[in-house]
Tab-separated table of C-alpha atoms in Angstrom:
chain	number	residue	atom	x	y	z
A	861	MET	CA	-54.581	-30.634	-115.814
A	862	SER	CA	-53.167	-32.186	-112.682
A	863	SER	CA	-52.957	-35.837	-111.730
A	864	ASN	CA	-55.792	-35.209	-109.270
A	865	ASP	CA	-58.000	-33.984	-112.115
A	866	ALA	CA	-56.954	-36.776	-114.449
A	867	LEU	CA	-56.971	-39.551	-111.820
A	868	VAL	CA	-53.856	-41.073	-113.401
A	869	ASP	CA	-50.515	-42.083	-111.970
A	870	ILE	CA	-47.187	-41.265	-113.566
A	871	ALA	CA	-45.042	-44.263	-114.519
A	872	ARG	CA	-42.014	-42.581	-116.130
A	873	VAL	CA	-40.574	-39.082	-116.392
A	874	PHE	CA	-37.777	-38.117	-118.774
A	875	ARG	CA	-35.727	-34.945	-119.040
A	876	GLY	CA	-33.886	-34.133	-122.233
A	877	THR	CA	-34.379	-33.343	-125.920
A	878	PHE	CA	-37.425	-34.492	-127.882
A	879	VAL	CA	-37.639	-34.225	-131.671
A	880	HIS	CA	-40.903	-34.757	-133.535
A	881	SER	CA	-43.199	-33.434	-136.267
A	882	ASN	CA	-46.484	-31.612	-136.201
A	883	GLU	CA	-48.820	-30.162	-138.809
A	884	ASN	CA	-46.932	-26.858	-138.792
A	885	ALA	CA	-43.359	-28.088	-138.819
A	886	PRO	CA	-41.787	-31.244	-140.280
A	887	VAL	CA	-39.174	-31.135	-137.502
A	888	GLU	CA	-39.703	-29.515	-134.126
A	889	VAL	CA	-36.855	-29.686	-131.605
A	890	LEU	CA	-37.890	-29.462	-127.962
A	891	GLU	CA	-34.730	-28.843	-125.923
A	892	ASP	CA	-34.486	-29.575	-122.203
A	893	ARG	CA	-38.040	-30.693	-121.629
A	894	ILE	CA	-39.740	-32.778	-118.968
A	895	LEU	CA	-42.075	-35.438	-120.340
A	896	GLY	CA	-44.287	-37.632	-118.178
A	897	ILE	CA	-45.912	-40.911	-119.124
A	898	ASP	CA	-48.871	-42.267	-117.214
A	899	THR	CA	-49.485	-45.868	-116.234
A	900	GLU	CA	-51.611	-46.363	-119.369
A	901	GLY	CA	-48.588	-45.518	-121.531
A	902	ARG	CA	-49.867	-42.130	-122.626
A	903	ILE	CA	-48.064	-38.801	-122.569
A	904	ALA	CA	-49.479	-36.975	-119.563
A	905	PHE	CA	-47.541	-33.740	-119.803
A	906	ILE	CA	-44.642	-31.950	-121.483
A	907	GLY	CA	-43.055	-28.971	-119.796
A	908	ARG	CA	-39.871	-26.963	-119.620
A	909	ALA	CA	-37.135	-28.278	-117.361
A	910	GLU	CA	-37.360	-25.281	-115.014
A	911	GLU	CA	-40.969	-26.288	-114.288
A	912	VAL	CA	-39.965	-29.649	-112.829
A	913	GLY	CA	-40.829	-28.643	-109.242
A	914	LYS	CA	-44.279	-27.420	-110.211
A	915	LEU	CA	-44.878	-30.508	-112.385
A	916	SER	CA	-43.722	-32.796	-109.577
A	917	GLN	CA	-46.282	-31.282	-107.220
A	918	ALA	CA	-49.072	-31.357	-109.778
A	919	TRP	CA	-48.505	-34.924	-110.950
A	920	GLY	CA	-47.129	-36.548	-107.817
A	921	PHE	CA	-43.771	-37.868	-109.010
A	922	ARG	CA	-40.449	-37.519	-107.211
A	923	ILE	CA	-37.826	-35.314	-108.854
A	924	SER	CA	-35.228	-37.969	-107.994
A	925	ASP	CA	-37.099	-40.435	-110.225
A	926	VAL	CA	-36.667	-38.293	-113.344
A	927	LYS	CA	-34.468	-40.055	-115.906
A	928	HIS	CA	-31.988	-37.659	-117.547
A	929	LEU	CA	-30.963	-38.289	-121.137
A	930	GLY	CA	-27.232	-38.181	-121.900
A	931	ALA	CA	-25.526	-35.388	-123.769
A	932	HIS	CA	-26.662	-35.340	-127.422
A	933	GLN	CA	-29.156	-38.167	-126.820
A	934	PHE	CA	-32.710	-37.460	-127.915
A	935	PHE	CA	-36.095	-39.107	-128.168
A	936	MET	CA	-37.912	-39.201	-131.500
A	937	PRO	CA	-41.252	-40.827	-132.335
A	938	GLY	CA	-41.200	-44.514	-133.186
A	939	LEU	CA	-40.943	-45.302	-136.879
A	940	VAL	CA	-44.086	-46.454	-138.694
A	941	ASP	CA	-43.730	-49.107	-141.385
A	942	THR	CA	-46.925	-48.828	-143.415
A	943	HIS	CA	-46.212	-51.871	-145.610
A	944	ILE	CA	-44.159	-54.977	-144.817
A	945	HIS	CA	-44.578	-58.660	-145.731
A	946	ALA	CA	-43.628	-60.574	-142.596
A	947	SER	CA	-43.901	-63.814	-144.561
A	948	GLN	CA	-41.168	-62.742	-146.996
A	949	TYR	CA	-38.572	-61.933	-144.358
A	950	SER	CA	-36.711	-65.248	-144.709
A	951	TYR	CA	-35.343	-64.265	-148.128
A	952	THR	CA	-34.789	-60.570	-147.502
A	953	GLY	CA	-31.695	-59.334	-149.294
A	954	THR	CA	-31.902	-61.951	-152.052
A	955	ALA	CA	-33.995	-62.744	-155.129
A	956	LEU	CA	-34.078	-59.238	-156.582
A	957	ASP	CA	-33.329	-60.165	-160.180
A	958	MET	CA	-36.845	-60.123	-161.680
A	959	PRO	CA	-39.706	-57.692	-162.288
A	960	LEU	CA	-42.683	-57.900	-159.929
A	961	LEU	CA	-45.009	-60.448	-161.546
A	962	GLN	CA	-42.218	-62.926	-162.313
A	963	TRP	CA	-40.745	-62.299	-158.851
A	964	LEU	CA	-44.043	-63.201	-157.171
A	965	ASN	CA	-44.413	-66.428	-159.119
A	966	THR	CA	-40.777	-67.514	-158.756
A	967	TYR	CA	-39.937	-66.563	-155.176
A	968	THR	CA	-42.859	-65.221	-153.163
A	969	PHE	CA	-45.701	-67.678	-153.650
A	970	PRO	CA	-43.570	-70.846	-153.153
A	971	VAL	CA	-42.160	-69.432	-149.892
A	972	GLU	CA	-45.510	-68.211	-148.588
A	973	ALA	CA	-46.963	-71.685	-149.187
A	974	LYS	CA	-44.631	-72.935	-146.413
A	975	TYR	CA	-46.578	-71.072	-143.752
A	976	LYS	CA	-48.925	-73.988	-143.170
A	977	ASP	CA	-46.050	-75.109	-140.955
A	978	LEU	CA	-46.398	-73.338	-137.604
A	979	ASP	CA	-42.815	-74.092	-136.553
A	980	PHE	CA	-41.506	-72.424	-139.704
A	981	SER	CA	-43.897	-69.527	-139.120
A	982	GLN	CA	-42.824	-69.145	-135.497
A	983	ASP	CA	-39.180	-68.874	-136.482
A	984	VAL	CA	-39.612	-66.298	-139.255
A	985	TYR	CA	-42.257	-64.192	-137.561
A	986	THR	CA	-40.300	-63.975	-134.311
A	987	LYS	CA	-37.216	-62.824	-136.202
A	988	VAL	CA	-39.003	-60.167	-138.240
A	989	VAL	CA	-40.782	-58.680	-135.229
A	990	LYS	CA	-37.565	-58.569	-133.203
A	991	ARG	CA	-35.523	-57.176	-136.091
A	992	THR	CA	-37.966	-54.388	-136.880
A	993	LEU	CA	-38.284	-53.414	-133.225
A	994	LYS	CA	-34.496	-53.257	-132.886
A	995	ASN	CA	-34.486	-50.901	-135.860
A	996	GLY	CA	-37.022	-48.610	-134.204
A	997	THR	CA	-40.242	-49.739	-135.895
A	998	THR	CA	-42.870	-49.268	-133.199
A	999	THR	CA	-45.803	-49.692	-135.612
A	1000	ALA	CA	-45.922	-52.189	-138.490
A	1001	CYS	CA	-48.651	-52.943	-141.015
A	1002	TYR	CA	-48.037	-56.604	-141.847
A	1003	PHE	CA	-49.040	-58.856	-144.702
A	1004	ALA	CA	-48.926	-62.498	-143.595
A	1005	THR	CA	-50.196	-65.358	-145.833
A	1006	ILE	CA	-53.474	-67.065	-146.708
A	1007	TYR	CA	-53.126	-69.368	-143.680
A	1008	THR	CA	-55.247	-68.242	-140.750
A	1009	ASP	CA	-53.517	-70.085	-137.913
A	1010	SER	CA	-50.017	-68.886	-138.745
A	1011	THR	CA	-51.355	-65.345	-139.263
A	1012	LEU	CA	-52.839	-65.476	-135.766
A	1013	LEU	CA	-49.413	-66.562	-134.601
A	1014	LEU	CA	-47.912	-63.378	-136.102
A	1015	GLY	CA	-50.396	-61.352	-134.066
A	1016	GLU	CA	-49.460	-63.278	-130.946
A	1017	ILE	CA	-45.749	-62.659	-131.489
A	1018	ALA	CA	-46.230	-58.931	-132.135
A	1019	ASP	CA	-48.218	-58.718	-128.898
A	1020	LYS	CA	-45.614	-60.699	-126.980
A	1021	TYR	CA	-42.791	-58.358	-127.968
A	1022	GLY	CA	-44.914	-55.244	-127.563
A	1023	GLN	CA	-45.073	-53.978	-131.147
A	1024	ARG	CA	-48.078	-52.015	-132.377
A	1025	ALA	CA	-49.280	-53.924	-135.433
A	1026	LEU	CA	-51.977	-54.270	-138.029
A	1027	VAL	CA	-51.918	-57.905	-139.118
A	1028	GLY	CA	-53.542	-59.152	-142.312
A	1029	LYS	CA	-54.500	-62.640	-143.460
A	1030	VAL	CA	-53.801	-62.492	-147.210
A	1031	CYS	CA	-56.815	-63.160	-149.451
A	1032	MET	CA	-56.411	-64.518	-152.984
A	1033	ASP	CA	-58.511	-66.890	-155.062
A	1034	VAL	CA	-56.537	-66.491	-158.304
A	1035	ASN	CA	-53.023	-67.917	-158.679
A	1036	LYS	CA	-52.068	-69.697	-161.886
A	1037	ALA	CA	-48.371	-69.917	-161.022
A	1038	VAL	CA	-48.595	-71.864	-157.735
A	1039	ASP	CA	-51.951	-73.546	-157.828
A	1040	CYS	CA	-51.841	-74.831	-154.254
A	1041	TYR	CA	-51.364	-71.331	-152.861
A	1042	LYS	CA	-54.852	-69.906	-153.105
A	1043	GLU	CA	-58.327	-70.407	-151.692
A	1044	THR	CA	-61.805	-70.296	-153.136
A	1045	ALA	CA	-63.680	-67.040	-152.679
A	1046	ASP	CA	-65.981	-68.625	-150.118
A	1047	LEU	CA	-63.169	-70.260	-148.146
A	1048	SER	CA	-61.146	-67.048	-148.150
A	1049	THR	CA	-64.195	-65.174	-146.860
A	1050	ASP	CA	-64.859	-67.729	-144.148
A	1051	GLU	CA	-61.225	-67.820	-143.051
A	1052	THR	CA	-61.007	-64.016	-143.027
A	1053	ASN	CA	-64.025	-63.900	-140.743
A	1054	ARG	CA	-62.475	-66.585	-138.522
A	1055	PHE	CA	-59.182	-64.699	-138.386
A	1056	ILE	CA	-60.821	-61.400	-137.491
A	1057	GLY	CA	-63.080	-62.951	-134.881
A	1058	GLU	CA	-60.285	-64.892	-133.212
A	1059	LEU	CA	-57.838	-61.962	-133.188
A	1060	LEU	CA	-60.386	-59.542	-131.744
A	1061	LYS	CA	-61.414	-62.098	-129.131
A	1062	ARG	CA	-57.846	-62.137	-127.812
A	1063	LYS	CA	-58.169	-58.434	-126.969
A	1064	TYR	CA	-54.557	-57.535	-127.693
A	1065	ALA	CA	-53.980	-53.926	-126.722
A	1066	LEU	CA	-51.881	-52.962	-129.752
A	1067	VAL	CA	-52.539	-55.659	-132.404
A	1068	LYS	CA	-55.531	-55.342	-134.712
A	1069	PRO	CA	-56.713	-57.116	-137.894
A	1070	VAL	CA	-56.556	-55.535	-141.336
A	1071	VAL	CA	-58.562	-56.815	-144.332
A	1072	THR	CA	-56.000	-57.854	-146.940
A	1073	PRO	CA	-56.828	-58.601	-150.577
A	1074	ARG	CA	-53.372	-59.245	-152.032
A	1075	PHE	CA	-54.088	-57.148	-155.095
A	1076	ALA	CA	-56.735	-56.997	-157.799
A	1077	LEU	CA	-54.978	-59.498	-160.053
A	1078	SER	CA	-55.172	-62.213	-157.400
A	1079	CYS	CA	-58.838	-61.727	-156.505
A	1080	THR	CA	-62.137	-62.316	-158.288
A	1081	THR	CA	-64.837	-59.675	-158.063
A	1082	LYS	CA	-66.782	-62.050	-155.819
A	1083	LEU	CA	-63.953	-62.145	-153.280
A	1084	LEU	CA	-63.404	-58.372	-153.499
A	1085	ASP	CA	-67.110	-57.862	-152.808
A	1086	HIS	CA	-66.993	-60.094	-149.740
A	1087	LEU	CA	-63.899	-58.384	-148.380
A	1088	GLY	CA	-65.401	-54.937	-148.820
A	1089	GLU	CA	-68.476	-56.039	-146.866
A	1090	ILE	CA	-66.332	-57.525	-144.077
A	1091	ALA	CA	-64.312	-54.330	-143.715
A	1092	LYS	CA	-67.427	-52.157	-143.706
A	1093	ASN	CA	-69.407	-54.302	-141.271
A	1094	ASN	CA	-66.523	-54.469	-138.799
A	1095	ASP	CA	-65.086	-50.960	-139.375
A	1096	LEU	CA	-61.668	-52.420	-140.146
A	1097	HIS	CA	-58.492	-51.229	-141.794
A	1098	ILE	CA	-57.816	-52.377	-145.367
A	1099	GLN	CA	-54.453	-52.893	-147.096
A	1100	SER	CA	-53.465	-53.940	-150.589
A	1101	HIS	CA	-51.263	-53.015	-153.556
A	1102	ILE	CA	-51.973	-50.684	-156.453
A	1103	SER	CA	-50.221	-49.552	-159.648
A	1104	GLU	CA	-46.826	-50.922	-158.684
A	1105	THR	CA	-45.756	-51.591	-162.274
A	1106	LYS	CA	-47.010	-50.618	-165.702
A	1107	ALA	CA	-47.391	-54.305	-166.642
A	1108	GLU	CA	-49.631	-54.834	-163.633
A	1109	VAL	CA	-51.747	-51.793	-164.499
A	1110	ASN	CA	-52.178	-53.034	-168.073
A	1111	LEU	CA	-53.282	-56.468	-166.860
A	1112	VAL	CA	-55.846	-54.937	-164.518
A	1113	HIS	CA	-57.301	-52.999	-167.477
A	1114	GLU	CA	-57.527	-56.242	-169.457
A	1115	LEU	CA	-59.072	-58.319	-166.664
A	1116	PHE	CA	-61.428	-55.620	-165.364
A	1117	PRO	CA	-62.580	-53.918	-168.580
A	1118	ASP	CA	-65.781	-52.545	-167.040
A	1119	TYR	CA	-63.901	-50.378	-164.536
A	1120	LYS	CA	-62.563	-46.885	-165.201
A	1121	SER	CA	-59.188	-47.519	-163.563
A	1122	TYR	CA	-57.218	-49.718	-161.164
A	1123	THR	CA	-58.404	-47.479	-158.323
A	1124	ASP	CA	-62.001	-47.840	-159.509
A	1125	VAL	CA	-61.775	-51.610	-158.985
A	1126	TYR	CA	-61.164	-51.101	-155.276
A	1127	LEU	CA	-63.615	-48.215	-155.045
A	1128	LYS	CA	-66.505	-50.175	-156.547
A	1129	HIS	CA	-65.950	-52.992	-154.031
A	1130	ASN	CA	-65.933	-50.678	-150.973
A	1131	LEU	CA	-62.201	-51.208	-150.457
A	1132	LEU	CA	-61.171	-47.554	-150.775
A	1133	THR	CA	-61.968	-45.899	-147.442
A	1134	ASN	CA	-60.392	-43.571	-144.921
A	1135	LYS	CA	-58.878	-46.659	-143.266
A	1136	THR	CA	-57.305	-48.012	-146.470
A	1137	VAL	CA	-53.584	-48.001	-147.210
A	1138	MET	CA	-52.405	-48.985	-150.693
A	1139	ALA	CA	-48.748	-49.809	-151.353
A	1140	HIS	CA	-46.650	-48.360	-154.195
A	1141	ALA	CA	-49.048	-46.326	-156.394
A	1142	CYS	CA	-46.181	-45.452	-158.747
A	1143	HIS	CA	-48.390	-45.088	-161.825
A	1144	LEU	CA	-51.640	-43.535	-160.591
A	1145	THR	CA	-53.307	-40.885	-162.734
A	1146	ASP	CA	-54.439	-37.513	-161.406
A	1147	SER	CA	-58.045	-38.673	-161.447
A	1148	GLU	CA	-57.098	-41.706	-159.353
A	1149	LEU	CA	-55.268	-39.542	-156.836
A	1150	LYS	CA	-58.404	-37.431	-156.565
A	1151	LEU	CA	-60.323	-40.585	-155.594
A	1152	PHE	CA	-57.727	-41.263	-152.911
A	1153	ARG	CA	-58.136	-37.757	-151.572
A	1154	ASP	CA	-61.922	-37.830	-151.681
A	1155	THR	CA	-62.193	-41.183	-149.906
A	1156	GLY	CA	-59.416	-40.478	-147.387
A	1157	ALA	CA	-57.432	-43.500	-148.540
A	1158	SER	CA	-53.651	-43.379	-148.179
A	1159	ILE	CA	-50.507	-44.491	-149.975
A	1160	SER	CA	-47.489	-46.399	-148.652
A	1161	HIS	CA	-44.356	-45.264	-150.449
A	1162	CYS	CA	-41.932	-48.196	-150.691
A	1163	PRO	CA	-38.903	-46.721	-152.461
A	1164	ASN	CA	-36.430	-49.569	-151.905
A	1165	SER	CA	-38.798	-52.109	-153.451
A	1166	ASN	CA	-39.813	-49.759	-156.265
A	1167	ILE	CA	-36.174	-49.491	-157.332
A	1168	SER	CA	-35.066	-53.032	-156.483
A	1169	LEU	CA	-37.790	-54.608	-158.638
A	1170	CYS	CA	-37.537	-51.829	-161.257
A	1171	SER	CA	-41.221	-51.042	-160.725
A	1172	GLY	CA	-41.176	-47.281	-160.957
A	1173	MET	CA	-40.505	-44.115	-158.966
A	1174	LEU	CA	-43.323	-42.572	-156.969
A	1175	ASP	CA	-43.465	-38.783	-157.196
A	1176	VAL	CA	-44.178	-38.043	-153.537
A	1177	ARG	CA	-44.386	-34.305	-154.184
A	1178	ARG	CA	-47.230	-34.920	-156.653
A	1179	VAL	CA	-49.092	-37.128	-154.178
A	1180	LEU	CA	-48.802	-34.533	-151.428
A	1181	LYS	CA	-49.992	-31.775	-153.783
A	1182	HIS	CA	-53.176	-33.829	-154.210
A	1183	ASN	CA	-53.570	-33.820	-150.408
A	1184	VAL	CA	-53.370	-37.603	-150.221
A	1185	LYS	CA	-52.117	-39.155	-146.979
A	1186	LEU	CA	-48.744	-40.852	-147.400
A	1187	GLY	CA	-46.348	-42.853	-145.244
A	1188	LEU	CA	-43.249	-44.955	-145.867
A	1189	GLY	CA	-42.887	-48.725	-146.059
A	1190	THR	CA	-40.006	-51.177	-146.280
A	1191	ASP	CA	-41.988	-53.675	-148.382
A	1192	VAL	CA	-39.815	-56.545	-147.227
A	1193	ALA	CA	-38.750	-58.528	-149.203
A	1194	GLY	CA	-39.249	-56.570	-152.414
A	1195	GLY	CA	-37.340	-54.029	-150.398
A	1196	TYR	CA	-34.110	-55.582	-149.184
A	1197	SER	CA	-33.947	-53.837	-145.814
A	1198	PRO	CA	-36.292	-54.178	-142.809
A	1199	SER	CA	-35.102	-50.814	-141.464
A	1200	MET	CA	-37.246	-47.746	-141.814
A	1201	LEU	CA	-34.040	-45.696	-141.825
A	1202	ASP	CA	-33.356	-47.323	-145.195
A	1203	ALA	CA	-36.863	-46.330	-146.353
A	1204	ILE	CA	-36.062	-42.729	-145.395
A	1205	ARG	CA	-32.815	-42.800	-147.356
A	1206	ARG	CA	-34.315	-44.450	-150.431
A	1207	ALA	CA	-37.186	-41.948	-150.393
A	1208	LEU	CA	-34.637	-39.142	-150.557
A	1209	ASP	CA	-32.696	-40.952	-153.291
A	1210	THR	CA	-35.840	-41.389	-155.387
A	1211	SER	CA	-36.668	-37.721	-155.016
A	1212	LYS	CA	-33.190	-36.814	-156.249
A	1213	ALA	CA	-33.427	-39.251	-159.171
A	1214	LEU	CA	-36.613	-37.455	-160.234
A	1215	LYS	CA	-34.704	-34.175	-160.132
A	1216	ILE	CA	-32.020	-35.641	-162.379
A	1217	GLN	CA	-34.803	-36.361	-164.871
A	1218	ASP	CA	-36.335	-32.909	-164.374
A	1219	PRO	CA	-34.013	-30.147	-163.101
A	1220	GLU	CA	-37.075	-28.086	-162.118
A	1221	TYR	CA	-38.275	-30.784	-159.735
A	1222	LYS	CA	-38.260	-29.833	-156.045
A	1223	THR	CA	-36.629	-32.605	-154.050
A	1224	LEU	CA	-37.872	-33.742	-150.671
A	1225	THR	CA	-35.993	-32.481	-147.628
A	1226	PHE	CA	-34.799	-34.780	-144.853
A	1227	GLU	CA	-37.204	-32.966	-142.553
A	1228	GLU	CA	-40.172	-33.813	-144.774
A	1229	VAL	CA	-39.181	-37.474	-145.004
A	1230	PHE	CA	-38.695	-37.625	-141.218
A	1231	ARG	CA	-42.335	-36.588	-140.898
A	1232	LEU	CA	-43.418	-39.179	-143.452
A	1233	ALA	CA	-41.687	-41.932	-141.445
A	1234	THR	CA	-43.347	-40.912	-138.173
A	1235	LEU	CA	-46.444	-38.720	-138.098
A	1236	GLY	CA	-47.143	-39.292	-141.805
A	1237	GLY	CA	-47.130	-43.040	-141.293
A	1238	SER	CA	-49.529	-42.819	-138.379
A	1239	GLN	CA	-51.847	-40.660	-140.481
A	1240	ALA	CA	-51.633	-43.094	-143.384
A	1241	LEU	CA	-52.738	-45.912	-141.053
A	1242	SER	CA	-55.423	-43.756	-139.412
A	1243	LEU	CA	-53.646	-44.180	-136.078
A	1244	ASP	CA	-52.586	-40.558	-135.589
A	1245	ASP	CA	-55.033	-40.162	-132.737
A	1246	ARG	CA	-52.887	-42.693	-130.851
A	1247	THR	CA	-49.323	-42.236	-132.066
A	1248	GLY	CA	-46.961	-40.393	-134.419
A	1249	ASN	CA	-45.597	-37.550	-132.314
A	1250	PHE	CA	-45.207	-36.278	-128.768
A	1251	GLU	CA	-48.597	-34.683	-128.192
A	1252	VAL	CA	-50.193	-34.900	-124.766
A	1253	GLY	CA	-52.763	-37.699	-124.726
A	1254	LYS	CA	-51.034	-39.847	-127.344
A	1255	ASP	CA	-49.287	-43.101	-126.551
A	1256	PHE	CA	-45.568	-42.788	-125.891
A	1257	ASP	CA	-44.149	-44.594	-128.927
A	1258	ALA	CA	-40.532	-43.503	-129.026
A	1259	ILE	CA	-36.933	-44.399	-129.720
A	1260	LEU	CA	-33.996	-43.150	-127.708
A	1261	VAL	CA	-31.177	-42.213	-130.063
A	1262	ASP	CA	-27.545	-41.970	-128.960
A	1263	PRO	CA	-25.304	-40.597	-131.699
A	1264	PHE	CA	-22.240	-41.449	-129.581
A	1265	ALA	CA	-23.115	-45.160	-129.243
A	1266	ALA	CA	-20.076	-47.375	-128.734
A	1267	ASP	CA	-18.697	-48.637	-132.044
A	1268	GLY	CA	-21.516	-46.789	-133.782
A	1269	PRO	CA	-21.479	-45.616	-137.397
A	1270	ILE	CA	-21.597	-41.872	-136.716
A	1271	ASP	CA	-18.649	-39.560	-136.013
A	1272	MET	CA	-19.604	-36.425	-134.107
A	1273	PHE	CA	-17.896	-33.038	-134.066
A	1274	PRO	CA	-18.098	-29.977	-131.785
A	1275	TYR	CA	-20.909	-27.459	-132.077
A	1276	GLU	CA	-23.299	-29.700	-133.999
A	1277	ASN	CA	-26.850	-28.862	-132.987
A	1278	THR	CA	-29.719	-31.317	-132.550
A	1279	LYS	CA	-31.070	-30.849	-136.055
A	1280	VAL	CA	-27.677	-31.660	-137.573
A	1281	ILE	CA	-27.379	-34.681	-135.300
A	1282	LEU	CA	-30.875	-35.850	-136.379
A	1283	GLU	CA	-29.885	-35.572	-140.047
A	1284	LYS	CA	-26.731	-37.550	-139.408
A	1285	PHE	CA	-28.700	-40.277	-137.635
A	1286	LEU	CA	-31.246	-40.527	-140.443
A	1287	ASN	CA	-28.509	-40.775	-143.071
A	1288	LEU	CA	-25.820	-42.722	-141.215
A	1289	GLY	CA	-27.326	-44.320	-138.122
A	1290	ASP	CA	-28.427	-47.875	-137.479
A	1291	ASP	CA	-29.697	-50.083	-134.658
A	1292	ARG	CA	-26.474	-49.495	-132.688
A	1293	ASN	CA	-27.650	-45.912	-132.123
A	1294	ILE	CA	-31.090	-47.005	-130.910
A	1295	MET	CA	-30.635	-47.524	-127.189
A	1296	GLU	CA	-34.248	-47.973	-126.133
A	1297	VAL	CA	-37.602	-48.415	-127.848
A	1298	TYR	CA	-40.924	-47.715	-126.178
A	1299	VAL	CA	-44.376	-48.682	-127.422
A	1300	ALA	CA	-47.344	-47.275	-125.502
A	1301	GLY	CA	-44.995	-46.446	-122.661
A	1302	ARG	CA	-43.654	-49.996	-122.335
A	1303	LYS	CA	-39.964	-50.609	-122.969
A	1304	ALA	CA	-39.696	-53.060	-125.868
A	1305	ILE	CA	-35.951	-52.641	-126.521
A	1306	PRO	CA	-33.725	-53.830	-124.910
A	1307	PHE	CA	-35.773	-57.024	-124.910
A	1308	GLN	CA	-36.967	-58.028	-121.483
A	1309	GLU	CA	-35.830	-61.411	-120.153
A	1310	SER	CA	-39.428	-62.610	-119.959
A	1311	VAL	CA	-39.691	-62.531	-123.765
């Protein structure tokens, strides 16, 4: 297709190496390619470098405007964080001395209750959006708090800095530990509708609402019913937690005795759909995984949090064998790092810990986990029609990696090919190696002076 056929203009053209995943290969290296991005931020074409003259004529860009990547630099898809609590960012890296349920009562709920204060919210939410973008997170699925106005503020900040985001107002009408931090079922329903209506009215290009029951233990069946109806009537994404710890699973069985399983609680309230992502899932049974597969619901694997709170170790290989969609999440602040590179590393560590327990276990490869952090995450969030890899027609969500960054953490040696360099970056790299971040074709990093 030419620009005349497509009636689009080309905004940027890059020449260099592009690394991404597709359904056939967890890592595909495209050396010396020309990639064009249209004014809508979508990938218009990808061709071989020797075709630059032909592409220039077809798409109407000047060859002199092509930006050449440096030696050993490469573009990879933006990282997709399928589960992060923006409201917990202020105490990231601390408070990791308790199991989940005690941790929530002692640290999380008292801090989240502070988000009535918009100044406090502005400070934390600005920092978490900027920090995750600097670390290459182009898409984030955020939990906020029960407070509608500050949750709207999170959406505003994500839009301002150009991050693709699903933003959720937390819903909970059960909280015995911090009594002030909950709503009634009716108020939570009303405020969820207000949040969704207001966020959609703002028509942000990349920020959308996600229906967010905190988890079954914090919601009555009345509230779960209402939230399932809201998601269905508005065709919205849904996020929550499931089977993070054995203690949590046992409590769900006690409090919901008429349901077959934890998963069945969500299923019966229309909260398990092909636009649902559930965090953790460490202790799901085979029959529950079948329900995930049959409904198209997905799992967010949060390995740092799972280990840090001693919750469990998700067997990713088992989930994938059930053909369940799966992405990675940082789960800040249960996970102590806001970087998806850490999530990649901890996912590999967990896989190896499972092999220590069972020598026959097949560990995940770095290539497989790279796909989980990019294309897999976009699939888990049902956004793979828009992002996740470098297919023509998708938005250009990408990070420019420079393994030779000044004062960077990686030492390079002669004759290392791109795949080796990618592995080094995933295992050793950090934000110093991330030179530029693009979301839907717009440069988000370095930050523009206007933001």
